[in-house]
PDB file of C-alpha atoms and ligand atoms in Angstrom:
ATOM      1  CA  UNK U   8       0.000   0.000   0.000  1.00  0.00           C
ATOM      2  CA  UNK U   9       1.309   3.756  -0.858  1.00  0.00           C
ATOM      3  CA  UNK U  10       0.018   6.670   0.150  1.00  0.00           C
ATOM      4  CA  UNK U  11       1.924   9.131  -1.851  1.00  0.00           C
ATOM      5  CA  UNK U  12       0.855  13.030  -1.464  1.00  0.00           C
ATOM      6  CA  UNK U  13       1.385  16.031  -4.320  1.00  0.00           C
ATOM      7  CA  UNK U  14       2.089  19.545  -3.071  1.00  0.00           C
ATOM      8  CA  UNK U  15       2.181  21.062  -6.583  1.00  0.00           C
ATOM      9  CA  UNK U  16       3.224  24.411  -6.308  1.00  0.00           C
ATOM     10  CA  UNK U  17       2.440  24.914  -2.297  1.00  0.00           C
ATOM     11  CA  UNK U  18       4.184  25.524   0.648  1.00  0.00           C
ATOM     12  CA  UNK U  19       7.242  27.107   1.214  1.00  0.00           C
ATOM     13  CA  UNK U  20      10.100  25.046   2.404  1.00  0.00           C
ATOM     14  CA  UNK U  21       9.754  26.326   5.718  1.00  0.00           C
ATOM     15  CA  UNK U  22       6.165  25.213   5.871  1.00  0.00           C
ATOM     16  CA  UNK U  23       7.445  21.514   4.360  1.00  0.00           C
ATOM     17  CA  UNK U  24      10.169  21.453   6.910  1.00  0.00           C
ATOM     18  CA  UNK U  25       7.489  22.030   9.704  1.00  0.00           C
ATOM     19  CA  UNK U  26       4.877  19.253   7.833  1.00  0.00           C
ATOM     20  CA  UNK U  27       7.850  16.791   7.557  1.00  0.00           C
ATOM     21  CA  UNK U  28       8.627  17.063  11.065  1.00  0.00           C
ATOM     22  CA  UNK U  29       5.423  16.821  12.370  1.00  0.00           C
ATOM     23  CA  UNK U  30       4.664  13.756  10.048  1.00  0.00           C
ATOM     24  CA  UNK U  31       7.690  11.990  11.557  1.00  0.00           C
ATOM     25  CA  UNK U  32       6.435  12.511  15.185  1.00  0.00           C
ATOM     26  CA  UNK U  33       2.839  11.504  14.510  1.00  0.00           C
ATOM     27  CA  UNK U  34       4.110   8.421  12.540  1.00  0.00           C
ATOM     28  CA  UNK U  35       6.722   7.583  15.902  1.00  0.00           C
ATOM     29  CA  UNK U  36       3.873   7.020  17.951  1.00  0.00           C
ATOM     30  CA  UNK U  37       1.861   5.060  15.147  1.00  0.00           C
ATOM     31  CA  UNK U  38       1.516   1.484  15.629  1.00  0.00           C
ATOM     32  CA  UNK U  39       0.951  -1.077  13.218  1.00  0.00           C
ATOM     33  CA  UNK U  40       2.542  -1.703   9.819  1.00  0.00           C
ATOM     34  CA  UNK U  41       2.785   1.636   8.380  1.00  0.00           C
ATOM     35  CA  UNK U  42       1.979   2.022   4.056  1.00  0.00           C
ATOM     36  CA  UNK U  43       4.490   2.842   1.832  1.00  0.00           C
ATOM     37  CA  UNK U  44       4.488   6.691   2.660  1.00  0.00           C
ATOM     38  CA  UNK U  45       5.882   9.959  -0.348  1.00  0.00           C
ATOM     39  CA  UNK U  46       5.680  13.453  -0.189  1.00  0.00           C
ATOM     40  CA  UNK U  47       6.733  15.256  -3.255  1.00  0.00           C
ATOM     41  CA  UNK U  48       7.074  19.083  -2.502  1.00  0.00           C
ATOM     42  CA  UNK U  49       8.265  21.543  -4.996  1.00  0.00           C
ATOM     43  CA  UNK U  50      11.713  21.789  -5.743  1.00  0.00           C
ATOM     44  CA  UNK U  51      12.683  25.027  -4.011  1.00  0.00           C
ATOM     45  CA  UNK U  52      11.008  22.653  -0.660  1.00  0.00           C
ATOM     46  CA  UNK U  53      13.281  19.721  -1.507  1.00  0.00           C
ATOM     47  CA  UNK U  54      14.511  18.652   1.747  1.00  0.00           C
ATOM     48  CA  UNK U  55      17.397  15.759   2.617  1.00  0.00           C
ATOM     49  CA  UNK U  56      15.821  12.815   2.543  1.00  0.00           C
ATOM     50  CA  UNK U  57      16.057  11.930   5.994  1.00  0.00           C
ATOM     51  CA  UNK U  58      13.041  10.842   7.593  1.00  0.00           C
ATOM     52  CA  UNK U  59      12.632   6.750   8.603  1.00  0.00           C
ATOM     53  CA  UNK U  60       8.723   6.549   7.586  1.00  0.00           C
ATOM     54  CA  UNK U  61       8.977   8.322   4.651  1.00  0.00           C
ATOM     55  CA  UNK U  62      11.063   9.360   1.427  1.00  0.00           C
ATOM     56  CA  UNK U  63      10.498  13.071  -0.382  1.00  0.00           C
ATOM     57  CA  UNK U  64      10.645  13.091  -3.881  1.00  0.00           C
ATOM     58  CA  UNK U  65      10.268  14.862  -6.800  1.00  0.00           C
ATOM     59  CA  UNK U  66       7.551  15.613  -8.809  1.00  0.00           C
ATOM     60  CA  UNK U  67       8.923  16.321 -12.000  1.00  0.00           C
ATOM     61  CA  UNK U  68      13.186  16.234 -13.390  1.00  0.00           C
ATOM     62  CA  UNK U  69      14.355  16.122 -16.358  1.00  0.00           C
ATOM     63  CA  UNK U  70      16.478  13.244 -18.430  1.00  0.00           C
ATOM     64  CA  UNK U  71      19.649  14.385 -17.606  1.00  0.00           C
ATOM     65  CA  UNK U  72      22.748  14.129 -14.934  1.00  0.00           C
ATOM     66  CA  UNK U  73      23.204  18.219 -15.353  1.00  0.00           C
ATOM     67  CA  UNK U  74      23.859  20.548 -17.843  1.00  0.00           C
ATOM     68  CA  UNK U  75      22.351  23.499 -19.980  1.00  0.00           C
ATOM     69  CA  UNK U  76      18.032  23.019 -19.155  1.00  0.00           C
ATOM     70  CA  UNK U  77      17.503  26.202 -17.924  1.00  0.00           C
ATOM     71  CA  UNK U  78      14.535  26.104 -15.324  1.00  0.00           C
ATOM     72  CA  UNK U  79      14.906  22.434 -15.361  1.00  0.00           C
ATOM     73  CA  UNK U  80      16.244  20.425 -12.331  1.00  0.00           C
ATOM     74  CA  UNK U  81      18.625  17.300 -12.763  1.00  0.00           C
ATOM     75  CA  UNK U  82      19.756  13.756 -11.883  1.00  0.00           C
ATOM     76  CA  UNK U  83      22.829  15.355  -9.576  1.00  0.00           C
ATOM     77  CA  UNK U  84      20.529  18.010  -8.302  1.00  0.00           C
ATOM     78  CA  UNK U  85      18.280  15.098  -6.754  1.00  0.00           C
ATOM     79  CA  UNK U  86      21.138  12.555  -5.538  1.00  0.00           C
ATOM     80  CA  UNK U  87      22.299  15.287  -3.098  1.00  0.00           C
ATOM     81  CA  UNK U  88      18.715  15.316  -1.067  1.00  0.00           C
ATOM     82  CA  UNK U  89      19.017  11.324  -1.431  1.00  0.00           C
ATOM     83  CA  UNK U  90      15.729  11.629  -3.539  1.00  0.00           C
ATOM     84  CA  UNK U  91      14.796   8.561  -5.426  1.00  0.00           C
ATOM     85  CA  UNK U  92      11.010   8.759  -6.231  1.00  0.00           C
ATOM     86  CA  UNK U  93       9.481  10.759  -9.056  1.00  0.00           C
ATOM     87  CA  UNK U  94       5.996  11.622 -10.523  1.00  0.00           C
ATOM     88  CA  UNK U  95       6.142  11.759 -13.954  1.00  0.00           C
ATOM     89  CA  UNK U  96       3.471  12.597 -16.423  1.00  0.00           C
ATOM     90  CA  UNK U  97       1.147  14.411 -14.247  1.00  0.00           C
ATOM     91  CA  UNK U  98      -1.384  16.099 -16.446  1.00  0.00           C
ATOM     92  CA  UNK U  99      -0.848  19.211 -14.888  1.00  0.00           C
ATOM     93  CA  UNK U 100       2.418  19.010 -17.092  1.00  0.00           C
ATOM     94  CA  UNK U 101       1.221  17.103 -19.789  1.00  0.00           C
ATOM     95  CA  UNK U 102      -1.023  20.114 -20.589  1.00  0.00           C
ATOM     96  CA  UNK U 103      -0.060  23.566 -19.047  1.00  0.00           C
ATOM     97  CA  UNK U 104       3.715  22.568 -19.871  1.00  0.00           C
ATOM     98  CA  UNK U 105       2.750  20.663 -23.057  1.00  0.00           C
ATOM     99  CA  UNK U 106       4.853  17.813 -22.253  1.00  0.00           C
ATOM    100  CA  UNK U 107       4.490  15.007 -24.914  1.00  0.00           C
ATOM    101  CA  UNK U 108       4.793  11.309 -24.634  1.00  0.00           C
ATOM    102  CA  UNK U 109       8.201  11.434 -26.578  1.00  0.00           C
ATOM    103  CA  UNK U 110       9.846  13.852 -23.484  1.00  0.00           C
ATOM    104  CA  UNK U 111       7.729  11.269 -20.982  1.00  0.00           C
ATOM    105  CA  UNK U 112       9.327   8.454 -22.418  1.00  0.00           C
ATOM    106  CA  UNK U 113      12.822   9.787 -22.061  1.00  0.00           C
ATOM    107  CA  UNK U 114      12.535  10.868 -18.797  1.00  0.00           C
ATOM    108  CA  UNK U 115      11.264   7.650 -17.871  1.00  0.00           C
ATOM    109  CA  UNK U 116      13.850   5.917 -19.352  1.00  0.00           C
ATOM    110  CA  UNK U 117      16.384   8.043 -17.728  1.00  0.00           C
ATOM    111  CA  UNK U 118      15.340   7.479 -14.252  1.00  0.00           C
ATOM    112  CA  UNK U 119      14.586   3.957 -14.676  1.00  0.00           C
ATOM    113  CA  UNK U 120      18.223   3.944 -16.007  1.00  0.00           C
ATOM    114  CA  UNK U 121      19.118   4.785 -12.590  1.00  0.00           C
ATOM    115  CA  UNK U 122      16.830   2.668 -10.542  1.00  0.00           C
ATOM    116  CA  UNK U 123      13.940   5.751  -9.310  1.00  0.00           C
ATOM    117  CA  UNK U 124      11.091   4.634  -8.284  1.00  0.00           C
ATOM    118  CA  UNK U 125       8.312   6.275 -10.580  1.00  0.00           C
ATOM    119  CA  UNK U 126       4.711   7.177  -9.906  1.00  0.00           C
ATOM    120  CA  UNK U 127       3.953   7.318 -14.009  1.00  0.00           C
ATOM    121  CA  UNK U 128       0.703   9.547 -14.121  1.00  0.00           C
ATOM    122  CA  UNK U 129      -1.941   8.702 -16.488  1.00  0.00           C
ATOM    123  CA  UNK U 130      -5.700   9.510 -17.513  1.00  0.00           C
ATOM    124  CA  UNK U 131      -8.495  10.593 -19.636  1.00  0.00           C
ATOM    125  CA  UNK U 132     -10.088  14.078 -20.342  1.00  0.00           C
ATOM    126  CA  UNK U 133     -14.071  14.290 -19.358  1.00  0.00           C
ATOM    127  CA  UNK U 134     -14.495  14.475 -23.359  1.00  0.00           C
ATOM    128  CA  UNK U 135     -12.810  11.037 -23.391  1.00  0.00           C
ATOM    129  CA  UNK U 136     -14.581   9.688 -20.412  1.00  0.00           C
ATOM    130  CA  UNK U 137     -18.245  10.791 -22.133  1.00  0.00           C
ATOM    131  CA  UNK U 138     -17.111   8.653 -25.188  1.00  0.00           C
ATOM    132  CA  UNK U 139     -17.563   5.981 -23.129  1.00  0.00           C
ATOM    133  CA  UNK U 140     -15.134   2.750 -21.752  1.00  0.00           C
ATOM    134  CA  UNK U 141     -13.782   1.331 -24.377  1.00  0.00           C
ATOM    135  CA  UNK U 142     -12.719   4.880 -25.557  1.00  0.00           C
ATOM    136  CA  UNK U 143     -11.246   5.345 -22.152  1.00  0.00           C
ATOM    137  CA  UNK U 144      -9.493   1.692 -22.224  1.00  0.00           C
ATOM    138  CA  UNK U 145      -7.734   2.285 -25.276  1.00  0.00           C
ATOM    139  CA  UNK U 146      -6.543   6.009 -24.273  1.00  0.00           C
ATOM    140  CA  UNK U 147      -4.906   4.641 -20.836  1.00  0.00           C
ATOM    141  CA  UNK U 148      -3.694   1.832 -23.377  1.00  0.00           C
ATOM    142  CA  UNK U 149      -2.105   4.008 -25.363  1.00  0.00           C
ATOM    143  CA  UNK U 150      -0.223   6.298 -22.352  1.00  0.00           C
ATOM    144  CA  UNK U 151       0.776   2.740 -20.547  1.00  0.00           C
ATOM    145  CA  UNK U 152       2.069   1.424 -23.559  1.00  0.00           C
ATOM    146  CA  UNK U 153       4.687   4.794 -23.843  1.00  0.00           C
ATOM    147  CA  UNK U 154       6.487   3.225 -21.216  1.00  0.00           C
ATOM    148  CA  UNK U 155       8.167   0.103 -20.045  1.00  0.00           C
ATOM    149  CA  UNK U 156       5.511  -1.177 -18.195  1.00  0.00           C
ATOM    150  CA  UNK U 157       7.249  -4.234 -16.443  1.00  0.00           C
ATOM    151  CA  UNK U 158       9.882  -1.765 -14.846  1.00  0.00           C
ATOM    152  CA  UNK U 159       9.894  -3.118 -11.441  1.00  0.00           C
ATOM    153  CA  UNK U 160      10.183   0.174  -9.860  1.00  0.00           C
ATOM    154  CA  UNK U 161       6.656   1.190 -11.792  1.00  0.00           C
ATOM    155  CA  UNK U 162       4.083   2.643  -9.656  1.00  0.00           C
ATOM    156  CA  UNK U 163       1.075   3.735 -11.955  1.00  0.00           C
ATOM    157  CA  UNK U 164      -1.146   6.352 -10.597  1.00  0.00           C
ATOM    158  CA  UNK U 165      -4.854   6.330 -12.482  1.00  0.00           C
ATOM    159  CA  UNK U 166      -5.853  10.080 -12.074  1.00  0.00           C
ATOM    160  CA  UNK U 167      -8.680  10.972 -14.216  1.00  0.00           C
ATOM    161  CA  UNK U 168      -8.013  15.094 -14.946  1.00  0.00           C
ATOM    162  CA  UNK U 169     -11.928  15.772 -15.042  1.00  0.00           C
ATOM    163  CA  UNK U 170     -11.585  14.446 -11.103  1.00  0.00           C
ATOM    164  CA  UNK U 171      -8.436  16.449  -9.686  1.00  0.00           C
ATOM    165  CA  UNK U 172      -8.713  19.247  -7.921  1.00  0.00           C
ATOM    166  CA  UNK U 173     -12.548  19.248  -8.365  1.00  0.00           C
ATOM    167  CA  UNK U 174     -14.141  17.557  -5.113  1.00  0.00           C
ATOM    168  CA  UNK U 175     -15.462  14.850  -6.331  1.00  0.00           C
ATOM    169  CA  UNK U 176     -13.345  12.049  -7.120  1.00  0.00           C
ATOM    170  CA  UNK U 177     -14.524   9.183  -9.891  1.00  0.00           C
ATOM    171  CA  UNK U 178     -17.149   6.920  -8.510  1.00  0.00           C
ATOM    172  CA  UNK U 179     -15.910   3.459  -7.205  1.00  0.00           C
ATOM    173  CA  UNK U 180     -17.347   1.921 -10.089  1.00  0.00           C
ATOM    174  CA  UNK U 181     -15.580   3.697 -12.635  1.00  0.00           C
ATOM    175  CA  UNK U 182     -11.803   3.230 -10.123  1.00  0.00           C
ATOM    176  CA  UNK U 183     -12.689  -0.256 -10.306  1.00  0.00           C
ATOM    177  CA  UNK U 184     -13.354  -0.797 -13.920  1.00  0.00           C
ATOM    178  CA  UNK U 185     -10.586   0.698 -14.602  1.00  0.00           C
ATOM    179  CA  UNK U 186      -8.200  -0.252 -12.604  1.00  0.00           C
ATOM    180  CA  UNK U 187      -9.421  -3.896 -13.389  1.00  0.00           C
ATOM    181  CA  UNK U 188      -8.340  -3.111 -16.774  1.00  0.00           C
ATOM    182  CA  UNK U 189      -5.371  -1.309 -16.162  1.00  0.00           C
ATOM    183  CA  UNK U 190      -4.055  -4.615 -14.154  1.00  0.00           C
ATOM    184  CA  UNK U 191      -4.192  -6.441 -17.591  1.00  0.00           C
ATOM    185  CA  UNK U 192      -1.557  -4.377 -19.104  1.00  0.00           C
ATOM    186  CA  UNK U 193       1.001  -4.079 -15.696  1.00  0.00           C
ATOM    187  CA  UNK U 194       1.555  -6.079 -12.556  1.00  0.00           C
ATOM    188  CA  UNK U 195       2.524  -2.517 -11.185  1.00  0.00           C
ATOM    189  CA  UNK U 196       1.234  -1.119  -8.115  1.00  0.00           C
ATOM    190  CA  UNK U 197      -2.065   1.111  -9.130  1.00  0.00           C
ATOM    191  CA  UNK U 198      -2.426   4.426  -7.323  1.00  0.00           C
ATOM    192  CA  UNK U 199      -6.148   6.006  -7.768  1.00  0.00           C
ATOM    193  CA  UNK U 200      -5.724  10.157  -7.504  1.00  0.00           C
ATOM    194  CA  UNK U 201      -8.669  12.449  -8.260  1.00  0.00           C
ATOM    195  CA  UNK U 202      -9.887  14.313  -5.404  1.00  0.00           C
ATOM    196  CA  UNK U 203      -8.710  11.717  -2.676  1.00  0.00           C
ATOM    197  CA  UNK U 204      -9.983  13.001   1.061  1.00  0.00           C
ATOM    198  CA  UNK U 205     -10.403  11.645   4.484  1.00  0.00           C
ATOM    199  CA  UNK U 206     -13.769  11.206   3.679  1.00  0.00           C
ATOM    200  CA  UNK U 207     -13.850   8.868   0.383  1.00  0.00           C
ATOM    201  CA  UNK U 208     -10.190   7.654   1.282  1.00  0.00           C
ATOM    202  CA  UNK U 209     -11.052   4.301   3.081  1.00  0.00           C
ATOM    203  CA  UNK U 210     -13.955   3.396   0.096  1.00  0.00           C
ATOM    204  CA  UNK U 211     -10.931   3.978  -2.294  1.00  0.00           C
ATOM    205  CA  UNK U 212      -8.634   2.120  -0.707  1.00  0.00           C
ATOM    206  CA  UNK U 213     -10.526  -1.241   0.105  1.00  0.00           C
ATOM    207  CA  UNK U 214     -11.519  -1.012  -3.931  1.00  0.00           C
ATOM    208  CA  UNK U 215     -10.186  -4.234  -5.834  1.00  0.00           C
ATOM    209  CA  UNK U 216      -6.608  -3.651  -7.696  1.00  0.00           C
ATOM    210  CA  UNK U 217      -6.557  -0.185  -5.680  1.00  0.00           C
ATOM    211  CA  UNK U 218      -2.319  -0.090  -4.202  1.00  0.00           C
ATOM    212  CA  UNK U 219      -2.919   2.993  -2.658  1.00  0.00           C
ATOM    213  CA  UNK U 220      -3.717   6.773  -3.817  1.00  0.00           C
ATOM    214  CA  UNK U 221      -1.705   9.915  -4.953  1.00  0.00           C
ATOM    215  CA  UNK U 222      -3.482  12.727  -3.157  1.00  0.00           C
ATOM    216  CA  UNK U 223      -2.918  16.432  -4.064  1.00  0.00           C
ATOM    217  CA  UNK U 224      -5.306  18.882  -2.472  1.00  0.00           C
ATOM    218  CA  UNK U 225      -6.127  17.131   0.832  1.00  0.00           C
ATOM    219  CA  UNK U 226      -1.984  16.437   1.843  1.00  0.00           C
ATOM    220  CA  UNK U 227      -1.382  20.411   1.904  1.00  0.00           C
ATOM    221  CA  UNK U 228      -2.995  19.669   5.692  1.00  0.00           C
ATOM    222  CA  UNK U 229      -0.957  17.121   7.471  1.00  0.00           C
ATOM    223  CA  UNK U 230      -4.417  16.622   9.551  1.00  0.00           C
ATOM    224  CA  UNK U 231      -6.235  15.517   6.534  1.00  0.00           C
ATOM    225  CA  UNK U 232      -3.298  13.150   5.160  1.00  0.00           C
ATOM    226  CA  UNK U 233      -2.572  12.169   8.691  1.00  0.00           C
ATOM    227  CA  UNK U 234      -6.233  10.640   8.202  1.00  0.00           C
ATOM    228  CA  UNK U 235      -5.124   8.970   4.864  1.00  0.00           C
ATOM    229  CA  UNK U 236      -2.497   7.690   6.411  1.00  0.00           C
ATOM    230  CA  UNK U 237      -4.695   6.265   9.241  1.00  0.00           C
ATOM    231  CA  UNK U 238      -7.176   4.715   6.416  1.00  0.00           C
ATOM    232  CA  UNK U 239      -4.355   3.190   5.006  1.00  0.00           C
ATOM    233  CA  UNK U 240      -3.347   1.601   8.305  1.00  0.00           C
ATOM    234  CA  UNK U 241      -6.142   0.100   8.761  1.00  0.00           C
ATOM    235  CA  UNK U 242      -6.669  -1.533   5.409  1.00  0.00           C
ATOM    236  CA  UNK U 243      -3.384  -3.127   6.094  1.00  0.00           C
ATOM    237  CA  UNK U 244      -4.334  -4.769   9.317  1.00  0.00           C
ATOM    238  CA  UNK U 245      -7.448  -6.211   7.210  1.00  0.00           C
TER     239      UNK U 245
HETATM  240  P1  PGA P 320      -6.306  16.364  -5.992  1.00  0.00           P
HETATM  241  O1  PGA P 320      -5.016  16.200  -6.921  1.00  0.00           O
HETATM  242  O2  PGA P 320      -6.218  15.330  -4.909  1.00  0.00           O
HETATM  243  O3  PGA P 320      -6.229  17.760  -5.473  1.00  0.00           O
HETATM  244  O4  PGA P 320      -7.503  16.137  -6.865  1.00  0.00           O
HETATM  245  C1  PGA P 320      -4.514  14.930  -7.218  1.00  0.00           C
HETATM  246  C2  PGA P 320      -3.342  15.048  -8.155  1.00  0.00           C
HETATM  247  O5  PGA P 320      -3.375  15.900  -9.059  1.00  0.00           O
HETATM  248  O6  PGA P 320      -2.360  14.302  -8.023  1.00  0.00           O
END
């Protein structure tokens, strides 16, 4: 089980110093096997990655030990906070910074290259969802087949883009479907994002082929992912 959570472009790194802190504290008094546990902060909140119940990492780099990618942040940059986990292919990239599945594939490529784990970030558009399954079968298809999907590191994170960020997360019907399907093409772990909360988080998890969730809005408040984290405890002891 992972329960990996997405600060996008919040909190400062004082404000992720105080949140990783805290997280380690309430997690020292946590009994019980605890879920594979992320946080992936924005760069300028990178912090050395040196907390026992939980890794930072990175929610974007590029293919690349260093060099001339102005704006861009590296392979060498990373090693020296010990990160080792990336998100890649978020669709907040994918379409504000028009990232295509050719730049996906060499970044993942890259960082498989050197062993990261990677939370690989796919699904559909509402337009694509309204077209109905099969539509939204071969889509995911399509972006799972970009990628070596028997990399052993592989964490795939279903996150439909007409869910995130907009309250109400895909029904369990539609995670399960889906997920179902997405099983057939990789024995990866399968993350469901898309409006994750500490009140839909313990339906989500206990869905078939569900590994866990990638949760953006609700882990800017450690309360609120302190309660995913709880959910996910719980599952575990099932
Ligand atoms: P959300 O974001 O939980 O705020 O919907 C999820 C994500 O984009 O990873």
């Amino acid at each position: 089980m992972i329960i990996a959570g997405n600060f996008k472009s919040n909190l400062t790194r004082n404000e992720v110093k105080a949140y990783a802190k805290n997280l380690q504290e309430k997690l020292d008094s946590q009994s019980g096997t605890l879920p594979k546990i992320r946080i992936y902060p924005s760069f300028s909140a990178l912090l050395d990655n040196t907390y026992s119940h939980f890794k930072i990492g990175a929610q974007n780099a590029y293919p690349a030990i260093n060099g001339g990618f102005t704006g861009e942040i590296t392979f060498l940059q990373l090693q020296e906070f010990g990160i080792t986990s990336l998100i890649l292919g978020h669709s907040e990239r994918r379409n504000l910074l028009n990232e295509d599945e050719k730049l996906l594939r060499e970044k993942f490529d890259f960082y498989a290259k050197h062993n990261f784990e990677i939370i690989y970030c796919i699904g559909e558009s509402k337009s694509v969802r309204d077209s109905g399954e099969k539509e939204v079968e071969n889509f995911l298809q399509k972006q799972v087949k970009n990628i070596e999907s028997s990399y052993e590191n592989l964490i795939i994170a279903y996150e439909p883009i007409w869910a995130i960020g907009s309250g109400n997360s895909a029904s369990e019907e539609q995670i399960e479907s889906t997920h179902s399907f997405l099983s057939t093409l990789s024995k990866a772990p399968l993350l469901y994002g898309g409006s994750v909360s500490e009140s839909n988080a313990a339906s989500i998890l206990a869905l078939q082929n569900v590994s866990g969730v990638l949760v953006g809005g609700a882990s800017l408040k450690l309360d609120s992912f302190s309660q995913i984290i709880q959910t996910g405890i719980k599952q575990l002891m099932l």
